PDB file of C-alpha atoms in Angstrom:
ATOM      1  CA  MET A  30       4.588  20.540 -34.260  1.00  0.00           C
ATOM      2  CA  LYS A  31       1.890  18.590 -32.004  1.00  0.00           C
ATOM      3  CA  LYS A  32       2.856  15.617 -33.636  1.00  0.00           C
ATOM      4  CA  TYR A  33       6.681  16.390 -32.047  1.00  0.00           C
ATOM      5  CA  SER A  34       5.010  17.962 -28.962  1.00  0.00           C
ATOM      6  CA  ILE A  35       6.475  14.756 -26.760  1.00  0.00           C
ATOM      7  CA  GLU A  36       9.863  15.139 -28.229  1.00  0.00           C
ATOM      8  CA  ILE A  37      10.073  18.762 -27.872  1.00  0.00           C
ATOM      9  CA  LYS A  38       8.987  18.458 -24.121  1.00  0.00           C
ATOM     10  CA  TRP A  39      11.338  16.186 -23.146  1.00  0.00           C
ATOM     11  CA  GLY A  40      14.132  18.128 -25.375  1.00  0.00           C
ATOM     12  CA  ILE A  41      13.425  21.013 -23.002  1.00  0.00           C
ATOM     13  CA  ILE A  42      13.329  18.854 -19.952  1.00  0.00           C
ATOM     14  CA  PHE A  43      16.835  17.531 -20.727  1.00  0.00           C
ATOM     15  CA  ALA A  44      18.089  21.198 -21.101  1.00  0.00           C
ATOM     16  CA  LEU A  45      16.746  22.141 -17.706  1.00  0.00           C
ATOM     17  CA  MET A  46      18.400  19.176 -16.034  1.00  0.00           C
ATOM     18  CA  SER A  47      21.739  20.122 -17.674  1.00  0.00           C
ATOM     19  CA  LEU A  48      21.635  23.640 -16.414  1.00  0.00           C
ATOM     20  CA  ILE A  49      20.363  21.964 -12.998  1.00  0.00           C
ATOM     21  CA  TRP A  50      23.441  20.083 -13.168  1.00  0.00           C
ATOM     22  CA  MET A  51      25.906  22.496 -13.672  1.00  0.00           C
ATOM     23  CA  ILE A  52      24.431  24.538 -10.564  1.00  0.00           C
ATOM     24  CA  LEU A  53      25.052  21.123  -8.879  1.00  0.00           C
ATOM     25  CA  GLU A  54      28.386  20.844  -9.930  1.00  0.00           C
ATOM     26  CA  ARG A  55      29.173  24.445  -9.046  1.00  0.00           C
ATOM     27  CA  ILE A  56      27.756  24.032  -5.626  1.00  0.00           C
ATOM     28  CA  THR A  57      29.785  20.963  -5.083  1.00  0.00           C
ATOM     29  CA  GLY A  58      32.967  22.643  -5.801  1.00  0.00           C
ATOM     30  CA  LEU A  59      33.568  20.755  -8.665  1.00  0.00           C
ATOM     31  CA  HIS A  60      34.215  23.683 -10.812  1.00  0.00           C
ATOM     32  CA  ASP A  61      36.763  25.190  -8.154  1.00  0.00           C
ATOM     33  CA  THR A  62      37.753  23.644  -5.177  1.00  0.00           C
ATOM     34  CA  HIS A  63      37.561  19.945  -6.130  1.00  0.00           C
ATOM     35  CA  ILE A  64      38.077  20.903 -10.139  1.00  0.00           C
ATOM     36  CA  ASP A  65      40.535  17.896  -9.832  1.00  0.00           C
ATOM     37  CA  GLN A  66      37.523  15.632  -9.800  1.00  0.00           C
ATOM     38  CA  HIS A  67      35.553  17.077 -12.181  1.00  0.00           C
ATOM     39  CA  ALA A  68      36.399  14.953 -15.279  1.00  0.00           C
ATOM     40  CA  THR A  69      35.264  11.951 -12.719  1.00  0.00           C
ATOM     41  CA  TYR A  70      32.069  13.184 -11.437  1.00  0.00           C
ATOM     42  CA  THR A  71      30.822  14.962 -14.196  1.00  0.00           C
ATOM     43  CA  ASN A  72      30.284  11.285 -15.972  1.00  0.00           C
ATOM     44  CA  PHE A  73      27.486  10.876 -13.814  1.00  0.00           C
ATOM     45  CA  VAL A  74      24.986  12.899 -15.567  1.00  0.00           C
ATOM     46  CA  ALA A  75      24.743   9.881 -17.953  1.00  0.00           C
ATOM     47  CA  ILE A  76      22.165   8.599 -15.277  1.00  0.00           C
ATOM     48  CA  PRO A  77      19.553  11.681 -15.609  1.00  0.00           C
ATOM     49  CA  SER A  78      20.499  11.995 -19.084  1.00  0.00           C
ATOM     50  CA  ILE A  79      19.253   8.030 -19.617  1.00  0.00           C
ATOM     51  CA  ALA A  80      16.361   8.616 -17.478  1.00  0.00           C
ATOM     52  CA  ILE A  81      14.838  11.284 -19.382  1.00  0.00           C
ATOM     53  CA  TYR A  82      15.237   9.480 -22.870  1.00  0.00           C
ATOM     54  CA  VAL A  83      13.735   6.655 -21.083  1.00  0.00           C
ATOM     55  CA  LEU A  84      11.010   8.577 -19.951  1.00  0.00           C
ATOM     56  CA  GLY A  85      10.425  10.796 -22.968  1.00  0.00           C
ATOM     57  CA  LEU A  86      10.427   7.157 -25.544  1.00  0.00           C
ATOM     58  CA  LEU A  87       7.687   5.723 -22.784  1.00  0.00           C
ATOM     59  CA  GLU A  88       5.734   8.584 -22.788  1.00  0.00           C
ATOM     60  CA  LYS A  89       5.576   8.571 -26.749  1.00  0.00           C
ATOM     61  CA  ARG A  90       5.000   4.769 -26.657  1.00  0.00           C
ATOM     62  CA  LYS A  91       2.095   4.812 -24.133  1.00  0.00           C
ATOM     63  CA  THR A  92       0.463   8.519 -25.609  1.00  0.00           C
ATOM     64  CA  PHE A  93       1.164   8.454 -29.584  1.00  0.00           C
ATOM     65  CA  TYR A  94       1.437   4.847 -30.428  1.00  0.00           C
ATOM     66  CA  GLY A  95      -0.981   3.201 -28.352  1.00  0.00           C
ATOM     67  CA  GLY A  96       0.913   1.249 -25.915  1.00  0.00           C
ATOM     68  CA  LYS A  97       3.173  -0.007 -28.767  1.00  0.00           C
ATOM     69  CA  MET A  98       6.202   0.916 -30.322  1.00  0.00           C
ATOM     70  CA  THR A  99       8.414  -0.630 -32.665  1.00  0.00           C
ATOM     71  CA  TYR A 100      12.479  -0.357 -32.315  1.00  0.00           C
ATOM     72  CA  GLY A 101      12.432   2.263 -35.758  1.00  0.00           C
ATOM     73  CA  GLN A 102       9.616   4.374 -33.759  1.00  0.00           C
ATOM     74  CA  GLY A 103      11.659   4.635 -30.572  1.00  0.00           C
ATOM     75  CA  PHE A 104      14.721   5.346 -32.192  1.00  0.00           C
ATOM     76  CA  ILE A 105      13.311   8.092 -34.572  1.00  0.00           C
ATOM     77  CA  THR A 106      11.546   9.709 -31.291  1.00  0.00           C
ATOM     78  CA  GLY A 107      14.709   9.633 -29.393  1.00  0.00           C
ATOM     79  CA  LEU A 108      16.424  11.174 -32.624  1.00  0.00           C
ATOM     80  CA  ILE A 109      13.908  14.004 -32.385  1.00  0.00           C
ATOM     81  CA  ILE A 110      14.564  14.503 -28.617  1.00  0.00           C
ATOM     82  CA  THR A 111      18.333  14.892 -29.652  1.00  0.00           C
ATOM     83  CA  GLY A 112      17.708  17.254 -32.147  1.00  0.00           C
ATOM     84  CA  VAL A 113      15.911  19.489 -29.803  1.00  0.00           C
ATOM     85  CA  ILE A 114      18.614  19.185 -27.172  1.00  0.00           C
ATOM     86  CA  THR A 115      21.205  20.090 -29.860  1.00  0.00           C
ATOM     87  CA  LEU A 116      19.535  22.827 -30.991  1.00  0.00           C
ATOM     88  CA  LEU A 117      19.250  24.218 -27.133  1.00  0.00           C
ATOM     89  CA  THR A 118      23.004  23.216 -26.607  1.00  0.00           C
ATOM     90  CA  PRO A 119      24.413  26.674 -27.445  1.00  0.00           C
ATOM     91  CA  LEU A 120      21.856  28.387 -25.011  1.00  0.00           C
ATOM     92  CA  THR A 121      22.497  26.408 -22.609  1.00  0.00           C
ATOM     93  CA  MET A 122      25.986  26.668 -22.637  1.00  0.00           C
ATOM     94  CA  TRP A 123      26.102  30.317 -22.715  1.00  0.00           C
ATOM     95  CA  LEU A 124      23.835  30.278 -19.683  1.00  0.00           C
ATOM     96  CA  THR A 125      26.297  27.881 -17.990  1.00  0.00           C
ATOM     97  CA  LEU A 126      29.330  29.561 -18.867  1.00  0.00           C
ATOM     98  CA  ALA A 127      27.884  33.786 -18.422  1.00  0.00           C
ATOM     99  CA  PHE A 128      25.872  32.888 -15.398  1.00  0.00           C
ATOM    100  CA  ILE A 129      25.943  29.561 -13.569  1.00  0.00           C
ATOM    101  CA  THR A 130      29.900  29.142 -13.741  1.00  0.00           C
ATOM    102  CA  PRO A 131      31.740  32.376 -15.245  1.00  0.00           C
ATOM    103  CA  ASP A 132      35.257  31.291 -13.763  1.00  0.00           C
ATOM    104  CA  PHE A 133      35.170  27.362 -14.712  1.00  0.00           C
ATOM    105  CA  LEU A 134      36.952  27.616 -17.941  1.00  0.00           C
ATOM    106  CA  GLU A 135      39.989  29.976 -16.083  1.00  0.00           C
ATOM    107  CA  ASN A 136      39.767  27.494 -13.334  1.00  0.00           C
ATOM    108  CA  ALA A 137      40.201  24.659 -15.513  1.00  0.00           C
ATOM    109  CA  ARG A 138      42.926  26.222 -17.518  1.00  0.00           C
ATOM    110  CA  ILE A 139      44.811  26.899 -14.179  1.00  0.00           C
ATOM    111  CA  TYR A 140      44.254  23.395 -12.812  1.00  0.00           C
ATOM    112  CA  ALA A 141      45.517  22.002 -15.980  1.00  0.00           C
ATOM    113  CA  VAL A 142      48.651  23.621 -16.359  1.00  0.00           C
ATOM    114  CA  GLU A 143      49.504  23.657 -12.222  1.00  0.00           C
ATOM    115  CA  ALA A 144      48.895  19.840 -12.561  1.00  0.00           C
ATOM    116  CA  GLY A 145      51.005  19.318 -15.466  1.00  0.00           C
ATOM    117  CA  LYS A 146      48.581  17.894 -17.363  1.00  0.00           C
ATOM    118  CA  MET A 147      48.729  20.874 -20.631  1.00  0.00           C
ATOM    119  CA  ASP A 148      51.104  23.560 -21.181  1.00  0.00           C
ATOM    120  CA  GLN A 149      49.616  27.148 -21.022  1.00  0.00           C
ATOM    121  CA  GLU A 150      49.205  27.477 -24.960  1.00  0.00           C
ATOM    122  CA  ALA A 151      47.254  24.179 -25.119  1.00  0.00           C
ATOM    123  CA  ALA A 152      44.916  24.708 -22.272  1.00  0.00           C
ATOM    124  CA  GLU A 153      44.037  28.031 -23.110  1.00  0.00           C
ATOM    125  CA  GLY A 154      42.896  26.780 -26.495  1.00  0.00           C
ATOM    126  CA  TYR A 155      41.219  23.640 -25.265  1.00  0.00           C
ATOM    127  CA  PHE A 156      39.575  25.634 -22.021  1.00  0.00           C
ATOM    128  CA  SER A 157      38.100  28.133 -24.153  1.00  0.00           C
ATOM    129  CA  GLN A 158      34.246  28.934 -24.904  1.00  0.00           C
ATOM    130  CA  GLY A 159      34.529  28.700 -28.221  1.00  0.00           C
ATOM    131  CA  ASN A 160      36.080  25.229 -27.765  1.00  0.00           C
ATOM    132  CA  TYR A 161      33.928  24.422 -25.575  1.00  0.00           C
ATOM    133  CA  MET A 162      30.708  25.316 -27.347  1.00  0.00           C
ATOM    134  CA  ILE A 163      32.095  23.079 -30.726  1.00  0.00           C
ATOM    135  CA  GLN A 164      32.384  20.326 -28.248  1.00  0.00           C
ATOM    136  CA  SER A 165      28.919  20.480 -26.967  1.00  0.00           C
ATOM    137  CA  ILE A 166      27.124  20.904 -30.267  1.00  0.00           C
ATOM    138  CA  VAL A 167      29.163  17.985 -31.526  1.00  0.00           C
ATOM    139  CA  GLY A 168      28.969  15.998 -28.586  1.00  0.00           C
ATOM    140  CA  ALA A 169      25.305  16.372 -28.368  1.00  0.00           C
ATOM    141  CA  PRO A 170      24.326  14.488 -30.967  1.00  0.00           C
ATOM    142  CA  ILE A 171      26.942  11.736 -30.952  1.00  0.00           C
ATOM    143  CA  MET A 172      25.590  10.886 -27.484  1.00  0.00           C
ATOM    144  CA  GLY A 173      22.005  11.152 -28.472  1.00  0.00           C
ATOM    145  CA  ILE A 174      22.116   9.059 -31.056  1.00  0.00           C
ATOM    146  CA  LEU A 175      23.872   6.392 -29.335  1.00  0.00           C
ATOM    147  CA  THR A 176      21.535   7.088 -26.472  1.00  0.00           C
ATOM    148  CA  SER A 177      18.507   6.943 -28.452  1.00  0.00           C
ATOM    149  CA  ALA A 178      19.861   3.487 -30.448  1.00  0.00           C
ATOM    150  CA  ILE A 179      20.390   1.617 -27.130  1.00  0.00           C
ATOM    151  CA  VAL A 180      16.964   3.210 -24.945  1.00  0.00           C
ATOM    152  CA  ALA A 181      14.973   2.297 -28.248  1.00  0.00           C
ATOM    153  CA  ILE A 182      15.675  -1.341 -27.572  1.00  0.00           C
ATOM    154  CA  PHE A 183      14.048  -1.330 -24.431  1.00  0.00           C
ATOM    155  CA  THR A 184      11.218   0.676 -24.551  1.00  0.00           C
ATOM    156  CA  ARG A 185       9.952  -1.175 -27.856  1.00  0.00           C
ATOM    157  CA  LYS A 186       6.718  -3.351 -27.400  1.00  0.00           C
ATOM    158  CA  LYS A 187       4.839  -5.207 -29.719  1.00  0.00           C
TER     159      LYS A 187
END
C-alpha cells in the first residue's frame, strides 16, 4: 500500500476538490438561479482537475522515482490516481446530491423542460440520481485515462 500512497493521496485530494467545486457551484447559483449557465461553467473544473494530476505525477516523479520518470511510469501513476477517484466517485456524488445541493436535479429537470430542451419524461430520466451516478462512475475513468495519457507526456523526465 505504501507503494501507492502518493496516488491514494492525490485521488483523495481530487475527491475533496470535487466536493469544494460543487459547493462553489451552488454558492454562485449555478444549481438554481443561474442553472441556465451551469453546462458552460461546470467545464472549468477541468483546470483544478488537471492541476491535481500534474501535481500528483510530479510528486511521484520526485519522491518515488528519484527525479526521473518515463511516460509509462507517469501514465500508470495517473491510472492509479484515476482508480482511486473512480472508487470515491459514488461517495462524492452521494454527498453532493444529499447534502451540498439536494435540489440540483429537480432544478435541472424544471429548467430543461421550461427551456424546451427536453420533454418531462426525458428530463426525469436524465436528471435522476441513478443516471447521474452512472454518468459519474463511467465518466471518471474515461476522463482520468485521457488526462493521465496527456499529463504523463509533460511530466516525464529522463
